Every structure is written in C-alpha cells, then in structure tokens.
Coordinates of C-alpha atoms in Angstrom, one line a residue:
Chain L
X25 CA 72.0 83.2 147.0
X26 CA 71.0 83.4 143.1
X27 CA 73.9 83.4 141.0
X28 CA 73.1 84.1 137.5
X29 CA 76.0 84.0 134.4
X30 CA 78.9 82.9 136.4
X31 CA 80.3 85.0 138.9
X32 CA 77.5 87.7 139.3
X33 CA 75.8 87.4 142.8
X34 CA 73.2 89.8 143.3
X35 CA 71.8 90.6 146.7
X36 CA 68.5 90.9 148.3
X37 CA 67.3 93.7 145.9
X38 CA 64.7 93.5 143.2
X39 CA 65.7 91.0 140.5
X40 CA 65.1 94.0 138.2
X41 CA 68.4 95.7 139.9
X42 CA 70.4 92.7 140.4
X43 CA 70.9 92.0 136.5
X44 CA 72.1 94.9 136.2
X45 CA 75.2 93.8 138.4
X46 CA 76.3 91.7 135.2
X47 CA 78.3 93.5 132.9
X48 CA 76.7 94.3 129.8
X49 CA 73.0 94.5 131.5
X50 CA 71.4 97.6 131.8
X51 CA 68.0 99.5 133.1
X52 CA 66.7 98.4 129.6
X53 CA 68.2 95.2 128.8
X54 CA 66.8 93.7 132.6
X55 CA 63.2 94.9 132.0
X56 CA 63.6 93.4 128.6
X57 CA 65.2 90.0 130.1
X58 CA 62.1 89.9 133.1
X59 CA 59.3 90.5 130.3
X60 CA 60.8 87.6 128.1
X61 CA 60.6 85.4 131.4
X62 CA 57.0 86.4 132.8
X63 CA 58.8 87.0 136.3
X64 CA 57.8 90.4 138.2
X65 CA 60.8 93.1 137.8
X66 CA 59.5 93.5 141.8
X67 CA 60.3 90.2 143.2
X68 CA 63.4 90.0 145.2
X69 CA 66.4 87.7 143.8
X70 CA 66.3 85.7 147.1
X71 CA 62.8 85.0 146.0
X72 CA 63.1 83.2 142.8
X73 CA 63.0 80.0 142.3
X74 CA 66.0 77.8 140.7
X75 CA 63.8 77.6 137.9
X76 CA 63.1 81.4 137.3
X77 CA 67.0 81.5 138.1
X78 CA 68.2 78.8 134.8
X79 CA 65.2 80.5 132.9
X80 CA 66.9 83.9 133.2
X81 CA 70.4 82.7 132.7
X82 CA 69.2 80.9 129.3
X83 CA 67.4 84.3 128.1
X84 CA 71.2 86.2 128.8
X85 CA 73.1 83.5 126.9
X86 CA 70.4 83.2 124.2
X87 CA 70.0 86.9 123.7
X88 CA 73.0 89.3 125.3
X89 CA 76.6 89.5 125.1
X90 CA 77.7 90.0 128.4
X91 CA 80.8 90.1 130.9
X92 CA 84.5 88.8 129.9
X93 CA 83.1 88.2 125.9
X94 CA 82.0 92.0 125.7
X95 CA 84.9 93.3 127.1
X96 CA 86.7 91.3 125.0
X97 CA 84.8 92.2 121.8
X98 CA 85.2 96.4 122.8
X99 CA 88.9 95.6 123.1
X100 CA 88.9 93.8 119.6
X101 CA 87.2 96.9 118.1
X102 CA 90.1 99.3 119.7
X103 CA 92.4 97.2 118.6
X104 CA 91.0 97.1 114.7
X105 CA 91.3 101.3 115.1
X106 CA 94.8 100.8 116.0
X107 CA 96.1 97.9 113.6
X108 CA 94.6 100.0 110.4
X109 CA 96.1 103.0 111.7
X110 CA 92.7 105.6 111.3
X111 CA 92.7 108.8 113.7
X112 CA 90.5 107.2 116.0
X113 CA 93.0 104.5 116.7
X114 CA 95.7 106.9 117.4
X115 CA 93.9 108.1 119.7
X116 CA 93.2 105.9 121.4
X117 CA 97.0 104.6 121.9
X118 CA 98.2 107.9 122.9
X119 CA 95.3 107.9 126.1
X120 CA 93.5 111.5 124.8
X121 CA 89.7 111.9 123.6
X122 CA 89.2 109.8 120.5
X123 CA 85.7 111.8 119.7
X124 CA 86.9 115.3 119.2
X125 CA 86.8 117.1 122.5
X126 CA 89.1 119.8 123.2
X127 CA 92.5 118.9 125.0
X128 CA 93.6 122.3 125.7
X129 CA 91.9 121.9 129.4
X130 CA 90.1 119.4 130.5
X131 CA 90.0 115.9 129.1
X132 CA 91.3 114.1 132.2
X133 CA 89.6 111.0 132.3
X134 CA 91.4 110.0 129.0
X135 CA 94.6 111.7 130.2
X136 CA 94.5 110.7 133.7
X137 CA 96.2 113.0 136.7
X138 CA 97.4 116.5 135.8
X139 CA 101.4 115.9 135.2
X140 CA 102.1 120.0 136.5
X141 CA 104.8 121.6 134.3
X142 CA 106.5 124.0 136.4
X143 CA 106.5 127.4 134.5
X144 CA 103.9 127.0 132.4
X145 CA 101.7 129.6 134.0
X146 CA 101.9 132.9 136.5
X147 CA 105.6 134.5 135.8
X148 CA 106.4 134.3 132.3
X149 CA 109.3 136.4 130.5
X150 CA 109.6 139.7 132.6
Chain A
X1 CA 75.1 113.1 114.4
X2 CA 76.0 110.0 111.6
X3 CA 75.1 110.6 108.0
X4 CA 71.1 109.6 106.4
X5 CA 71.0 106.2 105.4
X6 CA 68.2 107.1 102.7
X7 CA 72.0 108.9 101.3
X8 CA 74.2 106.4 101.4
X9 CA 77.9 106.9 102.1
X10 CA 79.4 109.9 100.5
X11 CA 82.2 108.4 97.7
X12 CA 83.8 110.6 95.4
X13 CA 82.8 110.4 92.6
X14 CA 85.7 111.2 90.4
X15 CA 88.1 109.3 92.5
X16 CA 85.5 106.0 92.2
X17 CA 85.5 106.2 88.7
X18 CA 88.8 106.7 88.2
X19 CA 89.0 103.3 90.8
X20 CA 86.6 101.8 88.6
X21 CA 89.0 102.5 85.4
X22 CA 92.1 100.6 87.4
X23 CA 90.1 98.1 88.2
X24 CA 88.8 97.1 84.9
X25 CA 92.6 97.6 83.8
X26 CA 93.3 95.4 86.5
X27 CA 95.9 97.9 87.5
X28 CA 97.0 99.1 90.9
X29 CA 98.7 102.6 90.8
X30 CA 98.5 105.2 93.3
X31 CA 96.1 107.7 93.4
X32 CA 96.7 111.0 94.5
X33 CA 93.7 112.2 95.9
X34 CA 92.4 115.7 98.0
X35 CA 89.4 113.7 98.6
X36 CA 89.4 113.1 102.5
X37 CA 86.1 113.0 103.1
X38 CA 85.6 110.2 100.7
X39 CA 84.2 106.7 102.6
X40 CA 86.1 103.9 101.5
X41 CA 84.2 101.1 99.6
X42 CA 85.0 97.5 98.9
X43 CA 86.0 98.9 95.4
X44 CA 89.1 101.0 97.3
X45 CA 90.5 97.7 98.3
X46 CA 94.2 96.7 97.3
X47 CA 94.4 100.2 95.6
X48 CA 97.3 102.9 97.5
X49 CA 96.0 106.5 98.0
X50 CA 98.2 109.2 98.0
X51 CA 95.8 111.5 100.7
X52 CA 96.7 115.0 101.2
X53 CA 96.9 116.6 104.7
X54 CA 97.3 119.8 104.0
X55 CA 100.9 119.5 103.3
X56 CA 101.8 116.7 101.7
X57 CA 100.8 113.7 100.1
X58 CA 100.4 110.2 102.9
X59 CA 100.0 107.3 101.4
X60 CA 97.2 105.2 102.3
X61 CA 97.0 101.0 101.3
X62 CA 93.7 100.3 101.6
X63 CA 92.4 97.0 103.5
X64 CA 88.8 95.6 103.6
X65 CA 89.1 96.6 107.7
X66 CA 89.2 100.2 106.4
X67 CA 85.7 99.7 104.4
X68 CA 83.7 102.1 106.4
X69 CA 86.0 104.7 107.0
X70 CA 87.1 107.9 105.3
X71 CA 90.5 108.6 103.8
X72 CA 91.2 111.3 105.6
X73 CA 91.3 109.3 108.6
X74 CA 94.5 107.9 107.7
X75 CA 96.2 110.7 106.4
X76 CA 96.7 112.9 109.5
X77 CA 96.4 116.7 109.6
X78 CA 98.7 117.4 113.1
X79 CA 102.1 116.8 113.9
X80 CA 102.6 116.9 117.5
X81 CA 106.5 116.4 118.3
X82 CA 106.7 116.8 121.9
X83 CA 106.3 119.7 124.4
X84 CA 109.5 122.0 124.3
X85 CA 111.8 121.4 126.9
X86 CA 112.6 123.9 130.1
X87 CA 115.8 124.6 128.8
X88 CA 114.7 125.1 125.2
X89 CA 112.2 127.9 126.8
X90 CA 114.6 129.7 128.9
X91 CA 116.2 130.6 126.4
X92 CA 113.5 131.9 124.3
X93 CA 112.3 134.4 126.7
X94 CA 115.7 136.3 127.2

C-alpha cells in the first residue's frame, strides 16, 4: 500500500481521491499535484509505481503545506488574533462566530450543544 | 467582500498626519481618535490610541502585529457581563 507524506494511506481509489486523504489537499490542489507529475488522475494508488509514489511526495513537500505544519500554522494565526487583542481574537476565545453571524439563534457549531436555561421561554411573568 | 487593492487601505487622513507630526517630533503622546475604521500602518507603530467605542475612550498600543488591522478592532463596542441569574429574574417579574 502507497503511503505518501507520512501517515496518509490511501486505499484502492483513484490516486486523484486518495491525496485528498492528506490534510491540506484538496479537489484542486490533487489535480494540480497529478498534472505536475504526468501521472493519470484515473490510475488507482495500488497502481503506481514507487517512483510515481517519491515523485508525488516530492511535488507536496516542494509545493504545499500540509498536515501537522498547517494546523500548526492556522493555530499560530488564532493565536496572533488573541495575543493583540483585536475583535476577531476575542472571539475566537470565547467559542462564538468570529465573522459576524448572528448569535441570537443558531451559531452552534462555534458554541457547541444547546446549554437549556430553564424559564427562558413558554410561561413568563403572569 | 475585502476592500480594492487599486484603493489601497483606508488611513485617516487627519489622524496620519497628525502621526506624521509626532513622529518627526519624535514624540509618542496619545491620540484620541473617533477614527475606527482607520487601518493601521507601520507609521501607527509605538504610538497609544485613545479609540472611542461609543462611550468612552480605550486605549489602544499599537504593535507591528496589528499592521493590517483597524482601530476599531481593539476598542470594543459590547459589553456582555453575563446572563442574569434565575434569582435575579424572579424577582423582576413580581
């Protein structure tokens, strides 16, 4: 089995899919990759030879930022919002939408599972 | 949608050249400033802003991270304090 940038191991799908198992690789960035490497997006990853393989993996480490260094490098970014202390930063530490959504409803992939207030709707003040 | 490039970044002007004054002063006194739309520019750097929110007057030390940003994004506009308690609510509505 292939195994290109460290721990990625794509199956027996079309190379074209499999980069896009690596972190940082996406619909364009594989084309993008393949048409650098003259290999056909079509062939299957169990297909390629080792040389396709180290010719790939040279292309990614020439070219893209990928996997632990990318999530690294978002997570430096957050934190440089946070250490100057800009709106976008505070956001981001309290867990709500940092790109001006509304927060009245909604919003809950930021603020995660609904904490129920009990009394805050139906019988209010007779 | 981000700003034209063909504009550049919007600076106010009377706030630069007053920047501009300090700088060839070499001085470094706060500037009180209503100008929070203003992007901060390498000038802005080492000078305090005194940005108003709406209410008052937060002061703002510029760093060369900030470069890039506006000053109103460091002066903020909501206070948010907490959610009232259930106590604090039952007795509001009797």
């Amino acid at each position: 089995m292939p195994r290109i940038a460290g721990v990625d191991i794509p199956e027996k799908k079309k190379i074209r899919y499999c980069l896009r198992y690596i972190h940082g690789i996406g619909p364009k960035a594989a084309d993008d990759i393949l048409a650098e490497a003259g290999i056909s997006p079509e062939k299957r990853s169990s297909e390629l030879t080792d040389q396709e393989v180290s010719q790939i993996a040279s292309i990614i480490d020439a070219g893209y930022i990928i996997e632990g260094a990318l999530r690294r490098q978002v997570q430096q970014h957050i934190q440089r919002l946070k250490d100057i202390r800009s709106y976008r930063g505070e956001r981001h530490r309290r867990g709500l939408p940092v790109r001006g959504q509304r927060t009245r409803c909604n919003a809950r992939t930021r603020k995660g599972k609904r904490k129920t207030v009990a009394g805050k709707k139906g019988v209010r003040g007779h | 949608m981000s700003r034209s490039l063909k504009k550049g970044p919007y600076v106010d002007e009377k706030l630069y050249g007053k920047v501009q004054r300090l700088n060839a002063q070499n001085k470094r006194l706060p500037i009180k400033t209503w100008a929070r739309a203003c992007t901060i520019v390498p000038e802005f750097v080492g000078h305090i802003f005194q940005v108003h929110n709406g209410r008052h007057f937060t002061d703002v030390f510029c760093t060369e991270d900030m470069v890039g940003h506006k000053l109103g994004e460091f002066s903020p506009t909501r206070m948010f304090r907490g959610h009232t308690q259930k106590k604090d609510r039952v007795k509001l509505r009797h």
